[in-house]
Amino acid sequence: GDSVTQMEGPVTLSEEAFLTINCTYTATGYPSLFWYVQYPGEGLQLLLKATKADDKGSNKGFEATYRKETTSFHLEKGSVQVSDSAVYFCALSRNTGRRALTFGSGTRLQVQP
Amino acid sequence: DGGITQSPKYLFRKEGQNVTLSCEQNLNHDAMYWYRQDPGQGLRLIYYSQIVNDFQKGDIAEGYSVSREKKESFPLTVTSAQKNPTAFYLCATSLKGQFTGELFFGEGSRLTVL
């Protein structure tokens, strides 16, 4: 079945450091890929997405590129801020069949001033 | 305000009791979902519903039940058959039409079984 694997956290960085959170997936066909973010005390919200190979999703300084050859969708940001501290979830959806998301286990990011 | 309301935010239950978690939305979204969140395991799909009076099992439906009698409401019952019910439960919705993958989440309900 479909699955998403993320790097374990927590990831602890200093402000203005470069961020990478790894995500790889297993799925049949060509899924759409997503990053969701959960800030402390809040529900999840969509951060960015990509629907086909080589697409780059971007939002709020975060980027991720859909790499079909490596089945990956790594999240990057050039300079993190304390306000980026949250839990980040990678997810996929099939483009046919079940209309729901399959999530990874989440990676907690802690940014220190 | 438009949004998704989950209640209660915190709930304590004794073993052997059923409990129902409420999810109400006024976004006029057709699809609704229940996910369970456990530390280190991310979110796992329990049930989802694309339209009123219809719903499908997700990956971990055993020990749970749902109903979808109104578009606005998708309550989740955690039954005594659920072996390990202590978890954080998230309700979500999505727009009708082609599934874009964008889900809108409530703030969650934390269930603790004593």
CSV table of C-alpha atoms in Angstrom, one decimal:
chain,number,residue,atom,x,y,z
A,1,GLY,CA,0.0,0.0,0.0
A,2,ASP,CA,0.9,3.7,0.0
A,3,SER,CA,3.3,4.9,2.6
A,4,VAL,CA,5.3,8.0,3.4
A,5,THR,CA,8.6,8.0,5.4
A,6,GLN,CA,10.0,11.1,7.0
A,7,MET,CA,13.2,11.7,8.9
A,8,GLU,CA,12.8,11.4,12.7
A,9,GLY,CA,13.0,14.5,14.8
A,10,PRO,CA,13.3,16.6,16.6
A,11,VAL,CA,15.4,18.8,14.4
A,12,THR,CA,16.9,21.6,16.3
A,13,LEU,CA,18.4,24.6,14.5
A,14,SER,CA,19.6,28.1,15.3
A,15,GLU,CA,17.8,31.0,13.7
A,16,GLU,CA,18.8,31.7,10.1
A,17,ALA,CA,20.1,28.1,9.6
A,18,PHE,CA,19.3,26.1,6.5
A,19,LEU,CA,16.6,23.5,6.9
A,20,THR,CA,16.1,20.2,5.1
A,21,ILE,CA,13.5,17.6,6.2
A,22,ASN,CA,13.6,14.5,4.2
A,23,CYS,CA,10.5,12.7,2.8
A,24,THR,CA,10.3,9.6,0.6
A,25,TYR,CA,7.2,7.8,-0.6
A,26,THR,CA,5.9,4.5,-1.9
A,27,ALA,CA,2.9,4.5,-4.1
A,28,THR,CA,1.5,3.1,-7.3
A,29,GLY,CA,1.1,5.4,-10.2
A,30,TYR,CA,1.8,9.1,-9.9
A,31,PRO,CA,0.6,10.6,-6.6
A,32,SER,CA,0.3,14.2,-5.6
A,33,LEU,CA,2.6,15.2,-2.8
A,34,PHE,CA,2.1,17.7,0.1
A,35,TRP,CA,3.7,19.2,3.1
A,36,TYR,CA,1.4,20.2,6.0
A,37,VAL,CA,2.4,22.1,9.1
A,38,GLN,CA,1.0,21.9,12.6
A,39,TYR,CA,1.9,24.9,14.8
A,40,PRO,CA,1.7,24.4,18.6
A,41,GLY,CA,-1.9,24.2,19.8
A,42,GLU,CA,-3.4,24.4,16.2
A,43,GLY,CA,-4.7,22.0,13.6
A,44,LEU,CA,-2.8,21.1,10.5
A,45,GLN,CA,-2.7,23.4,7.5
A,46,LEU,CA,-1.4,23.0,4.0
A,47,LEU,CA,2.1,24.4,3.5
A,48,LEU,CA,2.7,23.5,-0.2
A,49,LYS,CA,2.1,20.8,-2.8
A,50,ALA,CA,3.2,19.4,-6.1
A,51,THR,CA,1.1,17.4,-8.4
A,52,LYS,CA,3.5,16.0,-11.0
A,53,ALA,CA,7.2,15.1,-11.4
A,54,ASP,CA,9.7,17.9,-11.3
A,55,ASP,CA,7.1,20.4,-10.0
A,56,LYS,CA,8.3,22.6,-7.2
A,57,GLY,CA,5.9,23.7,-4.5
A,58,SER,CA,6.7,26.8,-2.5
A,59,ASN,CA,5.2,29.0,0.2
A,60,LYS,CA,6.4,31.2,3.1
A,61,GLY,CA,10.0,30.6,2.0
A,62,PHE,CA,9.7,26.8,2.0
A,63,GLU,CA,10.3,24.8,-1.1
A,64,ALA,CA,10.0,21.1,-2.1
A,65,THR,CA,10.6,19.5,-5.5
A,66,TYR,CA,8.7,16.3,-6.6
A,67,ARG,CA,11.5,13.9,-7.6
A,68,LYS,CA,10.0,10.8,-9.3
A,69,GLU,CA,13.4,9.1,-9.9
A,70,THR,CA,14.2,9.1,-6.2
A,71,THR,CA,10.5,9.1,-5.0
A,72,SER,CA,11.3,12.0,-2.7
A,73,PHE,CA,9.8,15.4,-1.8
A,74,HIS,CA,12.3,17.0,0.6
A,75,LEU,CA,11.3,20.2,2.4
A,76,GLU,CA,13.8,23.1,2.4
A,77,LYS,CA,14.1,26.6,3.7
A,78,GLY,CA,17.1,28.8,3.4
A,79,SER,CA,16.8,30.7,6.7
A,80,VAL,CA,14.6,29.5,9.4
A,81,GLN,CA,12.9,31.7,12.1
A,82,VAL,CA,11.8,30.9,15.6
A,83,SER,CA,8.2,31.2,14.3
A,84,ASP,CA,8.8,28.2,12.0
A,85,SER,CA,9.0,25.9,15.1
A,86,ALA,CA,6.2,23.3,14.4
A,87,VAL,CA,5.6,19.8,13.4
A,88,TYR,CA,5.9,19.1,9.6
A,89,PHE,CA,4.0,16.3,7.9
A,90,CYS,CA,4.7,14.9,4.4
A,91,ALA,CA,1.7,13.4,2.7
A,92,LEU,CA,0.5,11.9,-0.6
A,93,SER,CA,-2.8,11.3,-2.4
A,94,ARG,CA,-3.5,9.1,-5.3
A,95,ASN,CA,-4.9,10.7,-8.4
A,96,THR,CA,-7.5,8.0,-8.8
A,97,GLY,CA,-9.4,5.9,-6.3
A,98,ARG,CA,-9.4,6.9,-2.6
A,99,ARG,CA,-9.9,10.6,-2.1
A,100,ALA,CA,-7.9,10.9,1.1
A,101,LEU,CA,-4.3,11.7,2.2
A,102,THR,CA,-1.7,9.3,3.5
A,103,PHE,CA,0.6,11.0,6.0
A,104,GLY,CA,4.1,10.4,7.3
A,105,SER,CA,5.0,10.3,10.9
A,106,GLY,CA,5.8,14.0,11.2
A,107,THR,CA,9.1,15.8,12.0
A,108,ARG,CA,9.3,18.3,14.9
A,109,LEU,CA,11.4,21.4,14.2
A,110,GLN,CA,12.7,23.5,17.0
A,111,VAL,CA,14.3,26.8,16.1
A,112,GLN,CA,16.4,28.5,18.8
A,113,PRO,CA,17.0,32.3,18.8
B,1,ASP,CA,-16.7,32.6,11.5
B,2,GLY,CA,-16.4,29.8,9.0
B,3,GLY,CA,-14.5,26.8,10.2
B,4,ILE,CA,-14.5,23.4,11.7
B,5,THR,CA,-15.5,22.9,15.4
B,6,GLN,CA,-14.5,19.8,17.3
B,7,SER,CA,-15.8,19.1,20.7
B,8,PRO,CA,-14.9,18.3,23.4
B,9,LYS,CA,-11.3,19.4,23.3
B,10,TYR,CA,-10.4,17.1,26.1
B,11,LEU,CA,-12.3,13.9,27.1
B,12,PHE,CA,-11.7,11.3,29.7
B,13,ARG,CA,-13.3,7.9,29.5
B,14,LYS,CA,-13.3,4.8,31.6
B,15,GLU,CA,-12.5,1.5,29.9
B,16,GLY,CA,-15.6,-0.2,28.5
B,17,GLN,CA,-17.4,3.0,27.7
B,18,ASN,CA,-18.3,4.3,24.3
B,19,VAL,CA,-17.6,8.0,23.6
B,20,THR,CA,-18.7,10.2,20.7
B,21,LEU,CA,-16.5,13.1,19.4
B,22,SER,CA,-18.3,15.9,17.6
B,23,CYS,CA,-17.2,17.5,14.3
B,24,GLU,CA,-19.2,20.4,12.9
B,25,GLN,CA,-18.4,22.5,9.8
B,26,ASN,CA,-19.9,25.6,8.2
B,27,LEU,CA,-17.6,25.7,5.2
B,28,ASN,CA,-20.2,24.0,3.0
B,29,HIS,CA,-17.6,21.3,2.2
B,30,ASP,CA,-18.9,17.9,1.0
B,31,ALA,CA,-16.1,15.6,2.2
B,32,MET,CA,-15.3,15.0,5.8
B,33,TYR,CA,-12.5,12.9,7.4
B,34,TRP,CA,-11.4,11.5,10.8
B,35,TYR,CA,-7.8,11.0,11.5
B,36,ARG,CA,-6.0,9.7,14.6
B,37,GLN,CA,-2.7,11.2,15.6
B,38,ASP,CA,-0.3,9.2,17.8
B,39,PRO,CA,3.3,10.3,18.8
B,40,GLY,CA,5.8,9.0,16.2
B,41,GLN,CA,3.1,7.6,13.9
B,42,GLY,CA,1.7,10.6,12.3
B,43,LEU,CA,-1.9,10.7,11.2
B,44,ARG,CA,-3.9,7.6,10.3
B,45,LEU,CA,-7.2,7.6,8.5
B,46,ILE,CA,-10.2,6.2,10.4
B,47,TYR,CA,-13.2,7.0,8.3
B,48,TYR,CA,-14.1,9.4,5.5
B,49,SER,CA,-17.3,10.6,3.9
B,50,GLN,CA,-17.7,12.1,0.4
B,51,ILE,CA,-21.5,12.8,0.6
B,52,VAL,CA,-24.3,12.7,3.1
B,53,ASN,CA,-25.5,9.2,4.1
B,54,ASP,CA,-22.3,7.6,2.7
B,55,PHE,CA,-18.9,6.9,4.3
B,56,GLN,CA,-15.9,4.6,3.8
B,57,LYS,CA,-13.5,2.8,6.1
B,58,GLY,CA,-10.0,4.1,6.3
B,59,ASP,CA,-6.9,2.3,7.4
B,60,ILE,CA,-7.8,1.8,11.1
B,61,ALA,CA,-11.6,1.6,11.2
B,62,GLU,CA,-11.8,-1.3,13.7
B,63,GLY,CA,-13.4,-0.2,17.0
B,64,TYR,CA,-14.8,3.1,15.5
B,65,SER,CA,-18.2,4.0,14.0
B,66,VAL,CA,-19.4,7.2,12.2
B,67,SER,CA,-22.6,8.6,10.7
B,68,ARG,CA,-23.2,11.3,8.1
B,69,GLU,CA,-26.9,12.4,8.4
B,70,LYS,CA,-26.2,16.0,7.7
B,71,LYS,CA,-23.6,17.7,5.5
B,72,GLU,CA,-22.4,19.8,8.4
B,73,SER,CA,-21.8,17.0,10.9
B,74,PHE,CA,-19.6,13.9,11.0
B,75,PRO,CA,-19.5,12.5,14.6
B,76,LEU,CA,-17.1,9.7,15.5
B,77,THR,CA,-17.9,7.1,18.1
B,78,VAL,CA,-15.0,5.3,19.8
B,79,THR,CA,-16.4,2.0,21.0
B,80,SER,CA,-15.3,-0.3,23.8
B,81,ALA,CA,-13.9,-2.6,21.0
B,82,GLN,CA,-11.1,-0.1,20.3
B,83,LYS,CA,-8.1,-1.6,22.0
B,84,ASN,CA,-6.0,1.5,22.4
B,85,PRO,CA,-8.3,4.5,22.2
B,86,THR,CA,-6.1,7.1,23.9
B,87,ALA,CA,-5.0,9.5,21.2
B,88,PHE,CA,-5.5,12.8,19.5
B,89,TYR,CA,-8.4,12.9,17.0
B,90,LEU,CA,-8.5,15.3,14.1
B,91,CYS,CA,-11.5,16.0,11.9
B,92,ALA,CA,-11.0,17.5,8.4
B,93,THR,CA,-13.0,18.6,5.4
B,94,SER,CA,-12.3,19.1,1.7
B,95,LEU,CA,-14.1,20.8,-1.2
B,96,LYS,CA,-16.4,19.0,-3.6
B,97,GLY,CA,-15.2,18.1,-7.0
B,98,GLN,CA,-11.8,16.9,-8.1
B,99,PHE,CA,-9.8,16.0,-5.0
B,100,THR,CA,-6.9,18.5,-4.7
B,101,GLY,CA,-5.5,17.2,-1.5
B,102,GLU,CA,-6.1,20.3,0.5
B,103,LEU,CA,-7.7,19.3,3.7
B,104,PHE,CA,-9.0,21.8,6.3
B,105,PHE,CA,-8.5,20.6,9.9
B,106,GLY,CA,-10.1,21.3,13.2
B,107,GLU,CA,-8.2,21.8,16.3
B,108,GLY,CA,-8.6,18.3,17.5
B,109,SER,CA,-10.0,16.3,20.5
B,110,ARG,CA,-7.7,14.6,22.9
B,111,LEU,CA,-9.2,11.4,24.4
B,112,THR,CA,-7.7,9.7,27.4
B,113,VAL,CA,-8.9,6.3,28.7
B,114,LEU,CA,-8.4,5.9,32.4
